[in-house]
mmCIF file of C-alpha atoms and ligand atoms in Angstrom:
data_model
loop_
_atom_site.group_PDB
_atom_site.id
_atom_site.type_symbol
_atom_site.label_atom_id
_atom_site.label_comp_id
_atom_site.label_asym_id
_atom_site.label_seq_id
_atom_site.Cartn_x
_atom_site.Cartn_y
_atom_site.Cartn_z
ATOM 1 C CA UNK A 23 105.395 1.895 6.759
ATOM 2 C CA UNK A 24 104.847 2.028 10.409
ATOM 3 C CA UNK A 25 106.493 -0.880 12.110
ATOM 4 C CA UNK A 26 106.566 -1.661 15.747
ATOM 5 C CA UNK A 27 107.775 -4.279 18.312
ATOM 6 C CA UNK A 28 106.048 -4.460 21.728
ATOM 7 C CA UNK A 29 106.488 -6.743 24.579
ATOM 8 C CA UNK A 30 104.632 -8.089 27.202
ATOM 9 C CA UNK A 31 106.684 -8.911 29.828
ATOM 10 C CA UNK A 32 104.808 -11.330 31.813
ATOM 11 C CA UNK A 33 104.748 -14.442 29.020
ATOM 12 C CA UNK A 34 107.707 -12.738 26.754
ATOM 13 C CA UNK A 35 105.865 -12.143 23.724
ATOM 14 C CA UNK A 36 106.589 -9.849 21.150
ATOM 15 C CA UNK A 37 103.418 -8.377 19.337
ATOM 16 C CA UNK A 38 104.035 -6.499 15.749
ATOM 17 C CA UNK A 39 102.020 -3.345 15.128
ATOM 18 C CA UNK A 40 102.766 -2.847 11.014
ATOM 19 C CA UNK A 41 100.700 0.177 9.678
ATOM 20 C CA UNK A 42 100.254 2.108 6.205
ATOM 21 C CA UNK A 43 101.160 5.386 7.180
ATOM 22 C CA UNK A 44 99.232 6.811 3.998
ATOM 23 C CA UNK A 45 96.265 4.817 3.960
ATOM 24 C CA UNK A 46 95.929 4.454 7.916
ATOM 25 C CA UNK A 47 95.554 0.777 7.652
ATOM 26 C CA UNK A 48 97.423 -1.461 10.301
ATOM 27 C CA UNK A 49 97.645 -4.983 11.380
ATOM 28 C CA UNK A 50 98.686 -6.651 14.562
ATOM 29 C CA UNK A 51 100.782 -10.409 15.195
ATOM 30 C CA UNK A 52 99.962 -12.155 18.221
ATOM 31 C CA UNK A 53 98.172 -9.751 20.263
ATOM 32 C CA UNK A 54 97.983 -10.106 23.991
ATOM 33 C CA UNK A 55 94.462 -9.908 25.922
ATOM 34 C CA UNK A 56 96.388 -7.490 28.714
ATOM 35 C CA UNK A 57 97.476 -5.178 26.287
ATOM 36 C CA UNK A 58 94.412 -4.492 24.256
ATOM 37 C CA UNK A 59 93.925 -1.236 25.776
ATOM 38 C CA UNK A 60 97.222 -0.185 25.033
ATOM 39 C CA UNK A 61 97.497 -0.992 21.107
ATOM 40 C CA UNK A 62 93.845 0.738 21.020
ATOM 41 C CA UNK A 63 95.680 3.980 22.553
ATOM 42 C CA UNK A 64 99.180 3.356 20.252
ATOM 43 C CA UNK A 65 96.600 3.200 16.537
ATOM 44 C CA UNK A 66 94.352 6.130 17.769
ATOM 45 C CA UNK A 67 98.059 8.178 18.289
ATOM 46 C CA UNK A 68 99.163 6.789 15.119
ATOM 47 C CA UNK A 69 96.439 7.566 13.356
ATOM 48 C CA UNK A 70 95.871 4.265 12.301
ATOM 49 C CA UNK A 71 92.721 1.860 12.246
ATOM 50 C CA UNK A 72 93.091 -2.250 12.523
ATOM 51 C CA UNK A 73 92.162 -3.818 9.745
ATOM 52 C CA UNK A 74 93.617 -7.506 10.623
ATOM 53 C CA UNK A 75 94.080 -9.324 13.971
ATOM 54 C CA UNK A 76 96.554 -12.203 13.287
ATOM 55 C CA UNK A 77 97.722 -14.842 15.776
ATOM 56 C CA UNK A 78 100.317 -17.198 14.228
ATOM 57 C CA UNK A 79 99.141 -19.764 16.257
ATOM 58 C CA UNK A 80 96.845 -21.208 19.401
ATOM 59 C CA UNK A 81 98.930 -19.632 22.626
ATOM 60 C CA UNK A 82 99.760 -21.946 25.593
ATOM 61 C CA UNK A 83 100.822 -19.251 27.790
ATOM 62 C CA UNK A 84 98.813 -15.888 27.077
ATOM 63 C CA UNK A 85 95.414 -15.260 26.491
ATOM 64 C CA UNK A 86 95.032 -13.616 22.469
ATOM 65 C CA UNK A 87 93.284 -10.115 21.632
ATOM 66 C CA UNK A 88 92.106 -11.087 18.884
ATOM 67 C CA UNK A 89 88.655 -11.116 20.500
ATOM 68 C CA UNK A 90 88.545 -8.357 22.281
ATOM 69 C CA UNK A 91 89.897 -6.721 19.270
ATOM 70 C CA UNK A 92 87.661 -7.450 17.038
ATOM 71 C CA UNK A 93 84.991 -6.207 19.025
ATOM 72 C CA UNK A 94 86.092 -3.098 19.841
ATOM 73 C CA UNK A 95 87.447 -2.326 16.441
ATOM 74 C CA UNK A 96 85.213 -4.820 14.280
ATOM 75 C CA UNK A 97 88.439 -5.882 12.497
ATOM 76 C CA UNK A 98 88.791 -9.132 10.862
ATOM 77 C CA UNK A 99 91.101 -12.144 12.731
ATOM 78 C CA UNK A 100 93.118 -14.528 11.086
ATOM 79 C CA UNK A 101 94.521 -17.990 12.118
ATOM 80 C CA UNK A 102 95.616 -20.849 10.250
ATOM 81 C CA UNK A 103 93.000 -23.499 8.886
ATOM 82 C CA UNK A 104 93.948 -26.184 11.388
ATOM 83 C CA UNK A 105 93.536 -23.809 14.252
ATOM 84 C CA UNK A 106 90.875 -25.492 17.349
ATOM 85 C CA UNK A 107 89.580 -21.728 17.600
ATOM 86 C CA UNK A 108 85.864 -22.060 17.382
ATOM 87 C CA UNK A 109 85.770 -19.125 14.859
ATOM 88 C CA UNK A 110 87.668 -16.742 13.244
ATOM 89 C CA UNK A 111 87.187 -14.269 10.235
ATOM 90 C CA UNK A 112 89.697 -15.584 7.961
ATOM 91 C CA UNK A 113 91.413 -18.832 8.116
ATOM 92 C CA UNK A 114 94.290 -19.470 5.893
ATOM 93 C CA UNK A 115 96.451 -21.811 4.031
ATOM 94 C CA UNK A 116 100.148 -22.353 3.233
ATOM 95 C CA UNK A 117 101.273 -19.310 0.312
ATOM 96 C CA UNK A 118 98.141 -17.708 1.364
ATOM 97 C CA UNK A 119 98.463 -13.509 0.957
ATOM 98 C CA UNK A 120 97.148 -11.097 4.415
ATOM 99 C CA UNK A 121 96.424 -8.316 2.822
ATOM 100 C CA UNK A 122 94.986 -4.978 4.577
ATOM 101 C CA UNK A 123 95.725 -1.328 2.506
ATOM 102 C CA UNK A 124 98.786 -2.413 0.595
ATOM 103 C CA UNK A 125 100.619 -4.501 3.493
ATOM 104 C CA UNK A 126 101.044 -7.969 2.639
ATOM 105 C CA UNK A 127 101.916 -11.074 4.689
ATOM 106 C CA UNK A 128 102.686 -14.398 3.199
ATOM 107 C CA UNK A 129 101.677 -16.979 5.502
ATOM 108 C CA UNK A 130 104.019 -20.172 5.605
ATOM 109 C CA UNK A 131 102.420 -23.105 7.344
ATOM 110 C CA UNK A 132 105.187 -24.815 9.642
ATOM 111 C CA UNK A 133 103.780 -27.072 11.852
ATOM 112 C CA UNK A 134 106.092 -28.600 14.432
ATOM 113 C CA UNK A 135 105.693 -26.396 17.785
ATOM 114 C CA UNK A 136 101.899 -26.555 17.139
ATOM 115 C CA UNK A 137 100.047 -28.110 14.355
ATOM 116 C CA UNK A 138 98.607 -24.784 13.465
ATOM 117 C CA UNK A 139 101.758 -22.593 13.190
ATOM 118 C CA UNK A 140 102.373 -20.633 10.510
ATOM 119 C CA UNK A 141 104.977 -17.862 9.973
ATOM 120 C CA UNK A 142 104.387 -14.628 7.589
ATOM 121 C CA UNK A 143 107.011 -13.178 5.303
ATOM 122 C CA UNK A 144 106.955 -9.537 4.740
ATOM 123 C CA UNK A 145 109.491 -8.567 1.970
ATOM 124 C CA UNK A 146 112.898 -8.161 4.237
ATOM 125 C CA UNK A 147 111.044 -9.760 7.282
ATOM 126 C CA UNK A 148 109.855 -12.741 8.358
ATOM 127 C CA UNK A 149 107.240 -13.077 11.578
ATOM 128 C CA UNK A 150 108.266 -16.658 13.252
ATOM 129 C CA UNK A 151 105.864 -16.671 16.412
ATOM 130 C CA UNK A 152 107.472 -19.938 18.040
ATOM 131 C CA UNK A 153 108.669 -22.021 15.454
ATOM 132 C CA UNK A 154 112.184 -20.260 14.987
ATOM 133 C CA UNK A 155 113.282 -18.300 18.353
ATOM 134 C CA UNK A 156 116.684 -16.314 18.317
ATOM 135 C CA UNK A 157 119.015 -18.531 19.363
ATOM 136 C CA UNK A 158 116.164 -21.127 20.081
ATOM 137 C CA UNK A 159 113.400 -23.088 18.574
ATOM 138 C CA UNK A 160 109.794 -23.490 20.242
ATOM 139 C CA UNK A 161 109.300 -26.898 21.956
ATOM 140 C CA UNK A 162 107.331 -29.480 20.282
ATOM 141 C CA UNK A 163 105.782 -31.316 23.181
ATOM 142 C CA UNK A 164 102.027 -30.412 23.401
ATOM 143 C CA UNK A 165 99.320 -28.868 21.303
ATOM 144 C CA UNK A 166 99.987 -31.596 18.292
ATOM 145 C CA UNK A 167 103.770 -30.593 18.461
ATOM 146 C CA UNK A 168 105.978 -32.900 16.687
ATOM 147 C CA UNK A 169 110.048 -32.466 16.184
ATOM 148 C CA UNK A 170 109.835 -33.878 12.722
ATOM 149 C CA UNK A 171 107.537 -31.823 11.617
ATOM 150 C CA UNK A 172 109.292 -28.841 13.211
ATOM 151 C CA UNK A 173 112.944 -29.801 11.548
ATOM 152 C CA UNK A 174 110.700 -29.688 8.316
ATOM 153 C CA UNK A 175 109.138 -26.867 8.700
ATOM 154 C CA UNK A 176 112.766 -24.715 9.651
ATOM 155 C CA UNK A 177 114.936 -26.774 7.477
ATOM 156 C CA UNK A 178 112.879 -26.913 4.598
ATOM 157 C CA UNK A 179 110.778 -23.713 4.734
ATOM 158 C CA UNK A 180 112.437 -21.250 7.315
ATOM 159 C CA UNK A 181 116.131 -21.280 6.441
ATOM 160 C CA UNK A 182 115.707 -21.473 3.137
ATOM 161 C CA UNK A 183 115.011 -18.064 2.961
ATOM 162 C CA UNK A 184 117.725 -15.750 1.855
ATOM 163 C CA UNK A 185 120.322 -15.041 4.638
ATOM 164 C CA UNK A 186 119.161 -10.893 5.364
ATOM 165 C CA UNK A 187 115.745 -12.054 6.410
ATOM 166 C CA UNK A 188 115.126 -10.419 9.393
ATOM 167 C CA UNK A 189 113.915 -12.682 11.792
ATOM 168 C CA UNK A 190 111.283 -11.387 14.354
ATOM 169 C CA UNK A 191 110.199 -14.024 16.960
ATOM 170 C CA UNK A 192 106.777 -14.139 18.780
ATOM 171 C CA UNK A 193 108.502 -14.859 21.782
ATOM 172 C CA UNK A 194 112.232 -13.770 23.452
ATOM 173 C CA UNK A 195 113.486 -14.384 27.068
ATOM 174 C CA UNK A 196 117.051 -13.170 26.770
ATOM 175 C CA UNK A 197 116.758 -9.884 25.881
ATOM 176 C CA UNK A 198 117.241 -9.827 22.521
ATOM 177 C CA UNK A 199 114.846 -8.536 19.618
ATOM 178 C CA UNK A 200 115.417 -9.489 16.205
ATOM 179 C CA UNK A 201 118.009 -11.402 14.026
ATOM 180 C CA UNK A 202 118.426 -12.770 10.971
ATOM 181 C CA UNK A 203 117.881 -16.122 9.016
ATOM 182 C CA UNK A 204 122.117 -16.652 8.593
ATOM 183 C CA UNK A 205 122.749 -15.439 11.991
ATOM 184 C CA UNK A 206 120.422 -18.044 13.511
ATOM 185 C CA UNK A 207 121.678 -20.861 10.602
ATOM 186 C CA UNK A 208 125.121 -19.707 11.844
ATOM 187 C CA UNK A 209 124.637 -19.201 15.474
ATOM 188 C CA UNK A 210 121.693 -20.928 16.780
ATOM 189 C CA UNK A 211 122.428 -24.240 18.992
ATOM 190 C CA UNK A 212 119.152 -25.966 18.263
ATOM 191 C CA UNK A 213 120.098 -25.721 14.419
ATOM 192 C CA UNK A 214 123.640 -27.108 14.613
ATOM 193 C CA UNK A 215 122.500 -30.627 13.709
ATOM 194 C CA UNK A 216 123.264 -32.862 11.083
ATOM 195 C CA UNK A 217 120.004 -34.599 10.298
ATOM 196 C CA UNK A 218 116.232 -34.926 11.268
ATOM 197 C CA UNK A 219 116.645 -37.511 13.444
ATOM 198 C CA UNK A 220 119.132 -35.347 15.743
ATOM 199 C CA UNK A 221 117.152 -32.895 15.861
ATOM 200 C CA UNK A 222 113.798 -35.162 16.969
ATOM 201 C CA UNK A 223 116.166 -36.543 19.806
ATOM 202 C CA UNK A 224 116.961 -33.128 20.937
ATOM 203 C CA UNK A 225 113.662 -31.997 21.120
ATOM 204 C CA UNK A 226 112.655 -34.978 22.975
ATOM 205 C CA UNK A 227 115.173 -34.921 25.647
ATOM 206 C CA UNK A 228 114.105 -31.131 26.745
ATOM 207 C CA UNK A 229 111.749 -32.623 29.284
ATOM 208 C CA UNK A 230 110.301 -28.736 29.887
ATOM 209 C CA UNK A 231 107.498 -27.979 32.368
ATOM 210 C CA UNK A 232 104.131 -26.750 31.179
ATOM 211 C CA UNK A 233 103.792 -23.075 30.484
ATOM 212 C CA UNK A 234 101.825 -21.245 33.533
ATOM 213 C CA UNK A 235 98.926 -20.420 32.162
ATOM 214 C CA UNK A 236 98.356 -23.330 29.651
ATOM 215 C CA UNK A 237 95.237 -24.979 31.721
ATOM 216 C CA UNK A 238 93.446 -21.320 31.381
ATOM 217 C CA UNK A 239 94.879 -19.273 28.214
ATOM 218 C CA UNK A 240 94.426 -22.912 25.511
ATOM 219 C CA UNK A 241 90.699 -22.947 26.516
ATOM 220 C CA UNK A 242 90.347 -18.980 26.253
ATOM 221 C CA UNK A 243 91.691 -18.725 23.080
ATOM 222 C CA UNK A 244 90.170 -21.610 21.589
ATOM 223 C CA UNK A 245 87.092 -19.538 22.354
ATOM 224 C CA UNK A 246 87.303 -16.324 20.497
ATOM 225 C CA UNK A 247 84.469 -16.859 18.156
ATOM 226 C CA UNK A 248 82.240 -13.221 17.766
ATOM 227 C CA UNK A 249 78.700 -13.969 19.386
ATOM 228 C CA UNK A 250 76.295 -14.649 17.070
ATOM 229 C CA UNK A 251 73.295 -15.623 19.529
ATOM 230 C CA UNK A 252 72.032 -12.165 19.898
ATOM 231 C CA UNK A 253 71.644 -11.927 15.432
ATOM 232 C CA UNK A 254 70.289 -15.874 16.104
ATOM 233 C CA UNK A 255 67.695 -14.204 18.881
ATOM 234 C CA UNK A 256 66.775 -10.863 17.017
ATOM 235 C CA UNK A 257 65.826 -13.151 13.543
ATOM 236 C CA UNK A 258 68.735 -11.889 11.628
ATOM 237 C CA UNK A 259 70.551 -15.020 10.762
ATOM 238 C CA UNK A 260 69.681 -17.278 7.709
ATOM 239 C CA UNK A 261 70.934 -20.999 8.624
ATOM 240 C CA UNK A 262 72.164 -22.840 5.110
ATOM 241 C CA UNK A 263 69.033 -24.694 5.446
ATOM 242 C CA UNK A 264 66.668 -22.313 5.132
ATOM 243 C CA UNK A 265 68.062 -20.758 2.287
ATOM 244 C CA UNK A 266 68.229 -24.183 0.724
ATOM 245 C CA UNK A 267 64.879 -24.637 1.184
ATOM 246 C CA UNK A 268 63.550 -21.584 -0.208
ATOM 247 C CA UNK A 269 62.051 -21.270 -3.837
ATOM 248 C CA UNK A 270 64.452 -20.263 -6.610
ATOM 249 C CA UNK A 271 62.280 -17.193 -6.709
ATOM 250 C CA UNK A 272 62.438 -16.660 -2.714
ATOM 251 C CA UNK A 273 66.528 -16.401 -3.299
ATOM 252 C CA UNK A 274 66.395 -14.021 -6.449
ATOM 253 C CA UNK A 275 64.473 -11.701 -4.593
ATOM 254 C CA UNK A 276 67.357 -11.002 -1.808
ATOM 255 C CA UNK A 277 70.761 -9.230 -2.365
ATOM 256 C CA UNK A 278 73.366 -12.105 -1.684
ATOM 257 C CA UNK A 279 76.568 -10.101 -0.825
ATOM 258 C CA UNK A 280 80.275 -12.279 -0.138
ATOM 259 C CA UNK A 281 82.205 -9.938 2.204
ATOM 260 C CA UNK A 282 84.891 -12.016 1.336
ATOM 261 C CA UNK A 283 88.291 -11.486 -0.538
ATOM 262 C CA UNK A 284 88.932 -12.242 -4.401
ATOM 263 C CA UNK A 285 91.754 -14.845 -3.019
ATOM 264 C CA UNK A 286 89.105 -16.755 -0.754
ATOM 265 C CA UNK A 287 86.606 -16.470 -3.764
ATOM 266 C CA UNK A 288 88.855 -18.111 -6.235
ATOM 267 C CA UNK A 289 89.619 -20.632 -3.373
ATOM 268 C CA UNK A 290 86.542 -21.452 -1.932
ATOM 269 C CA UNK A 291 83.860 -21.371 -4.368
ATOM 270 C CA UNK A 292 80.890 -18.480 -4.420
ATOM 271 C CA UNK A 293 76.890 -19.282 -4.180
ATOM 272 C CA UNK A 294 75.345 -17.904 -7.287
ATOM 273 C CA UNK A 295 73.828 -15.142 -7.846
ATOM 274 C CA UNK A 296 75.650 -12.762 -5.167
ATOM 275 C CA UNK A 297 77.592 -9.728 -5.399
ATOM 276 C CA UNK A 298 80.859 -9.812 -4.369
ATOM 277 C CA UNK A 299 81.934 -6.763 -1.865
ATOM 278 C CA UNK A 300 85.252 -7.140 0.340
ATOM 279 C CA UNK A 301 84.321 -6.504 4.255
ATOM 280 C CA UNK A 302 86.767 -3.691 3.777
ATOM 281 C CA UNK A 303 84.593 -1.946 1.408
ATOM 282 C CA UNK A 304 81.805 -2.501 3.394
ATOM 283 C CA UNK A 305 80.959 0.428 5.190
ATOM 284 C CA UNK A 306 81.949 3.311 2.238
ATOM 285 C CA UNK A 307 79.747 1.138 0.208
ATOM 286 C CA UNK A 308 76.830 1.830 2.501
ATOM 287 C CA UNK A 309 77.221 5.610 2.294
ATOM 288 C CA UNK A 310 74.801 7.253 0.296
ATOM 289 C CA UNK A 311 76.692 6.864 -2.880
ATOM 290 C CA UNK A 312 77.812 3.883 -2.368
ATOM 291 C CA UNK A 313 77.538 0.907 -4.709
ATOM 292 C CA UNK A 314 75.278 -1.127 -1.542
ATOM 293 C CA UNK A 315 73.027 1.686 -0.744
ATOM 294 C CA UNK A 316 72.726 2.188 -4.180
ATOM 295 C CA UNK A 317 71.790 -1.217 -5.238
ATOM 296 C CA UNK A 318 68.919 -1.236 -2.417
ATOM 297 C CA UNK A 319 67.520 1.820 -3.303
ATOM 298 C CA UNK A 320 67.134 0.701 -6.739
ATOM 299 C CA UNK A 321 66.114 -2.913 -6.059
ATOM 300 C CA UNK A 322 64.691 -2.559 -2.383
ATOM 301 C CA UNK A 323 65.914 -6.428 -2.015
ATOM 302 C CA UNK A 324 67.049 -7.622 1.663
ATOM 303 C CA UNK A 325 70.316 -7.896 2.309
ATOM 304 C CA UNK A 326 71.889 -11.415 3.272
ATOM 305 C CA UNK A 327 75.382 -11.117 4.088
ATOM 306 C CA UNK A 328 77.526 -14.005 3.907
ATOM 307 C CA UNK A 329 81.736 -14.628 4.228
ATOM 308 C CA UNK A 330 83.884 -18.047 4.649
ATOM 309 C CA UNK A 331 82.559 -18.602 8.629
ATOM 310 C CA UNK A 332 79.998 -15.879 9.546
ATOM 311 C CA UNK A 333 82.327 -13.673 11.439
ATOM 312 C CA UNK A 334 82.469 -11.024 9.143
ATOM 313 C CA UNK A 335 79.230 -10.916 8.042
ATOM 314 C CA UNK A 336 77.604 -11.065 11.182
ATOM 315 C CA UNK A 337 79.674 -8.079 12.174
ATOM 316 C CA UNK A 338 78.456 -6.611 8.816
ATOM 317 C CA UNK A 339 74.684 -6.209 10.081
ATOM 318 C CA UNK A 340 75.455 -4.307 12.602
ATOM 319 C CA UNK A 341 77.389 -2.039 10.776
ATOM 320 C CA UNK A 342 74.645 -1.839 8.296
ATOM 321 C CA UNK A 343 72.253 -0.965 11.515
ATOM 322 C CA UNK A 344 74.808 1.761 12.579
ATOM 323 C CA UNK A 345 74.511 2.859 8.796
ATOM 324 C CA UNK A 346 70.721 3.105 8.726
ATOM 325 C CA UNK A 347 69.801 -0.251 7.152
ATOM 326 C CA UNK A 348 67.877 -2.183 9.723
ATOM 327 C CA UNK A 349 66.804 -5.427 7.778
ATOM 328 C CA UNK A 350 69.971 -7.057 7.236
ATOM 329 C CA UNK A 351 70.614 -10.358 7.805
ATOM 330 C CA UNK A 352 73.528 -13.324 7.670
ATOM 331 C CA UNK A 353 73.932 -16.373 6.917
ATOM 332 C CA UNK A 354 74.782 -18.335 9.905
ATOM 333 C CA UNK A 355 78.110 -20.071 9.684
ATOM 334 C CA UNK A 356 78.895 -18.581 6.153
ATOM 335 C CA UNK A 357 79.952 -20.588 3.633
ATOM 336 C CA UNK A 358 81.358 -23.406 5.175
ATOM 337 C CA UNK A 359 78.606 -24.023 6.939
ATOM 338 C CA UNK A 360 76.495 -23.497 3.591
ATOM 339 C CA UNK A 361 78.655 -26.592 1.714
ATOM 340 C CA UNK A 362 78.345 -29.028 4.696
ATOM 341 C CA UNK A 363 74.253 -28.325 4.416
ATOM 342 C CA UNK A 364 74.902 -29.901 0.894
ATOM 343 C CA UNK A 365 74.767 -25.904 -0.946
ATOM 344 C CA UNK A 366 76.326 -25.349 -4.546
ATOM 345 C CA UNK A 367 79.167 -23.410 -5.113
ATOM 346 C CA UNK A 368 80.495 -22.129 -8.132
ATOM 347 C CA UNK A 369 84.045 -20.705 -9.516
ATOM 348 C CA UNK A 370 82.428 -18.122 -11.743
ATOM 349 C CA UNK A 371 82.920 -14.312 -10.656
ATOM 350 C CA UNK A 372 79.773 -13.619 -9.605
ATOM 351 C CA UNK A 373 77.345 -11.678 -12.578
ATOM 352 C CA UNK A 374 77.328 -7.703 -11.526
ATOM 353 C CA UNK A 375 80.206 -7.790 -9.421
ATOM 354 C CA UNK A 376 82.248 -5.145 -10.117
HETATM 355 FE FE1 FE2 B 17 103.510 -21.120 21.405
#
């Protein structure tokens, strides 16, 4: 495993590169807009490609990459479910699994600094972004924050994970770089209290000042969302309704395909009658052997690609363009959107999956 730590000194945040050395797949924590540029340079040199953009929550005080990553690298982002982002790829729940070529993160929602924080575990480590700072807790005083929530979320979640954890914090401005769960149980003034009530008290009586960039970077990064008016303009998005209101023959004679992961699948529900192909997959499956091209040649039925919010699948047409397969289309807000039109789902594995 690749693993690194890299800072951006102007808001203090730490930003984790973790890659699969063998594979070549890599994902980033909390990216920072500024340093885009950078990580792009530090995968090429490690020979690594990004398969996951994760933020592990909405930033007050920088501006995320998760945008501007995804559009350079077309790789999929990831926030929690009660994130204000307008869109991202994936959004996930408590005991949810990240995976990307054999790395796995387990988020852990703890709400408390924001109302969409999570943490991820990963084996001996554990990713806190601002809920559990080294020697320090993130306040709880805007964005939804709530003390109670927070003493929750580190009392019964956080510390109750063995004492080696390493901890690695999104943000640090004392020098200092990682810890460890007992360290911080042992060491950290913010978690020498007796009850929840002590700690809601402390919390309250901090009386901080707003983060610098808070009136610009919560705005920017609550708009991240890939554009979709240029598929909207060029004809190559379905909206729910109008694949509702096609014939039952009209659907059978397209190619339904869910970019979306076995774990969202089981979650979430499928429409019938698709074929199930991970966004990972995607573009080996549009190679000329590939089980896509394959499947068109023999069938010569259009492609509508659909996923949990129409991120990934509207970034799946134009990788079917850059593969040679021009009429592709999506299904415009994926299937969220699909469910709120008043669209079936189903829990059965979809027929000819593989
Ligand atoms: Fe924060």
């Amino acid at each position: 495993m690749i693993f690194r730590q890299l800072f951006d000194t102007v808001s203090s945040t730490y930003t984790y590169l973790i890659g699969n050395q063998r594979g070549g797949g890599a994902i980033l924590i909390d990216p920072v807009l500024e340093h885009a540029d950078q990580y792009l340079k530090l995968l090429d040199e490690l020979e690594l490609r990004l398969l996951k953009a994760v933020d592990t929550h909405l930033h007050a005080d920088h501006i995320t990459a998760l945008g501007v990553l995804r559009d350079k690298t077309r790789c999929v982002t990831v926030m929690g479910e009660q994130s204000s982002a307008d869109r991202v790829s994936v959004r996930v729940s408590d005991g949810d699994m990240i995976e990307a070529d054999g790395i796995c993160l387990t988020a852990l929602y703890t709400p408390g600094h924001t109302d969409d924080s999570y943490c991820y575990l990963m084996q001996d480590r554990v990713f806190t972004g601002d809920t559990l700072l080294i020697r320090g807790t993130g306040r709880t005083d805007f964005q939804n924050g709530d003390a109670g929530q927070a003493y929750n979320s580190l009392f019964g979640k956080l510390l109750t994970l063995p004492a080696a954890t390493f901890v690695y914090p999104g943000h640090d401005y004392n020098g200092n770089t990682v810890s460890t769960i007992g360290e911080e149980k042992a060491h950290n003034p913010r978690l020498q209290v007796k009850e929840r009530a002590e700690y809601v008290e402390l919390m309250n009586s901090l009386h901080l000042v707003e983060p610098k960039k808070m009136s610009v970077a919560v705005p920017a990064n609550q708009r991240i969302g890939f554009s979709q008016q240029r598929l909207e303009q060029e004809g190559r998005a379905i909206s729910p309704q109008q694949l509702l209101q096609m014939s039952a023959a009209e659907r059978q004679s397209l190619l339904l395909v869910d970019l979306r992961d076995p774990q969202e699948r089981a979650r979430h529900g499928i429409i019938a009658d698709c074929i199930s192909l991970p966004y990972h997959e995607l573009s080996a499956s549009l190679a000329r052997d590939g089980l896509l091209a394959a499947l068109q040649r023999d069938s010569g039925r259009p492609i509508v690609f659909y996923c949990a919010y129409g991120e990934r699948s509207a970034m799946a047409v134009r990788i079917a363009e850059e593969a040679g397969f021009f009429g592709t289309r999506h299904l415009s807000g994926g299937i969220a959107a699909w469910r709120v039109a008043g669209g079936a789902t189903t829990n059965m594995d979809p027929a000819g999956a593989r």
